[in-house]
Amino acid sequence: MPILPIVTYNDPILRQKTTPIEDLTPEIQSFINDMFETMYNSDGVGLAAPQVGSNHSIFVMDADPMADEDEETFGPMVFINPEIIEKKGEKIPMDEGCLSIPQVTDKVSRPEKVLVKYRDGEFNEQNREFDGWVARVIQHEFDHLEGVLFIDYLSAFRRRMHKKDLKEIDSGNRETSYPVKPK
Ligand code: NI
């Protein structure tokens, strides 16, 4: 299974909306396997299709390594054509990062619970509520499918703090431990 290069900040594909997939073809299955391979190789907890240059409405995640001891674990999960039906609970600020914006982290406030409708790895329809760390990763990855990045939530001041980093990433000069798409 090949490891796919990760698309980084300012590539237009990260700003495009994705398209739902019609069915789970062998090509899509193998693409999903590649997404997992790519995510684990880069020590990510989630990866959305646009981050590897695809416009499919798919993200994969395995948030278990970051879960608190008292939190439920889920193992590897695939979300195909996801829709966030409802966001619930208090907004909680927490540090986030993104494989497409290497070495930049900042606090983002997100609701603590989400109700998501999606198709799983077998293309079966699911309606499930998630909370805690998993709910945060789902919201971050779902945003990717809508062309939204976590830095979009930051204040103008906070964004300015990251300006130098973003410029370096955009110019293709940032070192990463995983392959990125050349600029
Ligand atoms: Ni991300």
Short mmCIF file of N, CA, C and O in Angstrom, two decimals, residues 2 10 43 55 112 122 124 136 138 162 166:
data_model
loop_
_atom_site.label_atom_id
_atom_site.label_comp_id
_atom_site.label_asym_id
_atom_site.label_seq_id
_atom_site.Cartn_x
_atom_site.Cartn_y
_atom_site.Cartn_z
N PRO A 2 0.65 2.13 -0.91
CA PRO A 2 1.52 3.31 -0.93
C PRO A 2 1.13 4.36 0.11
O PRO A 2 -0.04 4.50 0.45
N ASN A 10 -2.32 26.27 1.73
CA ASN A 10 -2.47 27.14 0.55
C ASN A 10 -2.65 26.40 -0.77
O ASN A 10 -2.83 27.05 -1.80
N ASP A 43 1.89 9.80 11.97
CA ASP A 43 1.45 9.92 13.36
C ASP A 43 0.24 10.83 13.52
O ASP A 43 0.12 11.55 14.52
N ASN A 55 -11.06 14.65 -4.02
CA ASN A 55 -12.27 15.40 -3.64
C ASN A 55 -13.40 14.47 -3.19
O ASN A 55 -14.56 14.85 -3.18
N GLU A 112 -18.75 20.03 22.59
CA GLU A 112 -18.18 18.77 23.08
C GLU A 112 -18.84 17.51 22.51
O GLU A 112 -18.27 16.43 22.61
N GLU A 122 -17.98 -0.41 5.62
CA GLU A 122 -18.73 -1.39 4.81
C GLU A 122 -19.83 -0.71 4.00
O GLU A 122 -20.68 -1.38 3.43
N ASN A 124 -22.28 0.86 5.26
CA ASN A 124 -23.55 0.82 5.99
C ASN A 124 -23.82 2.17 6.62
O ASN A 124 -22.90 2.80 7.15
N ARG A 136 -14.10 15.98 18.76
CA ARG A 136 -13.25 17.07 18.27
C ARG A 136 -12.57 16.68 16.95
O ARG A 136 -12.58 17.43 15.99
N ILE A 138 -13.52 14.45 14.81
CA ILE A 138 -14.56 14.37 13.77
C ILE A 138 -14.87 15.76 13.22
O ILE A 138 -14.95 15.95 12.00
N HIS A 162 1.12 33.25 13.59
CA HIS A 162 1.56 32.08 12.81
C HIS A 162 2.01 32.44 11.39
O HIS A 162 2.32 31.56 10.60
N LEU A 166 3.25 29.91 8.42
CA LEU A 166 2.38 29.64 7.28
C LEU A 166 3.11 29.95 5.97
O LEU A 166 2.98 29.23 4.99
#
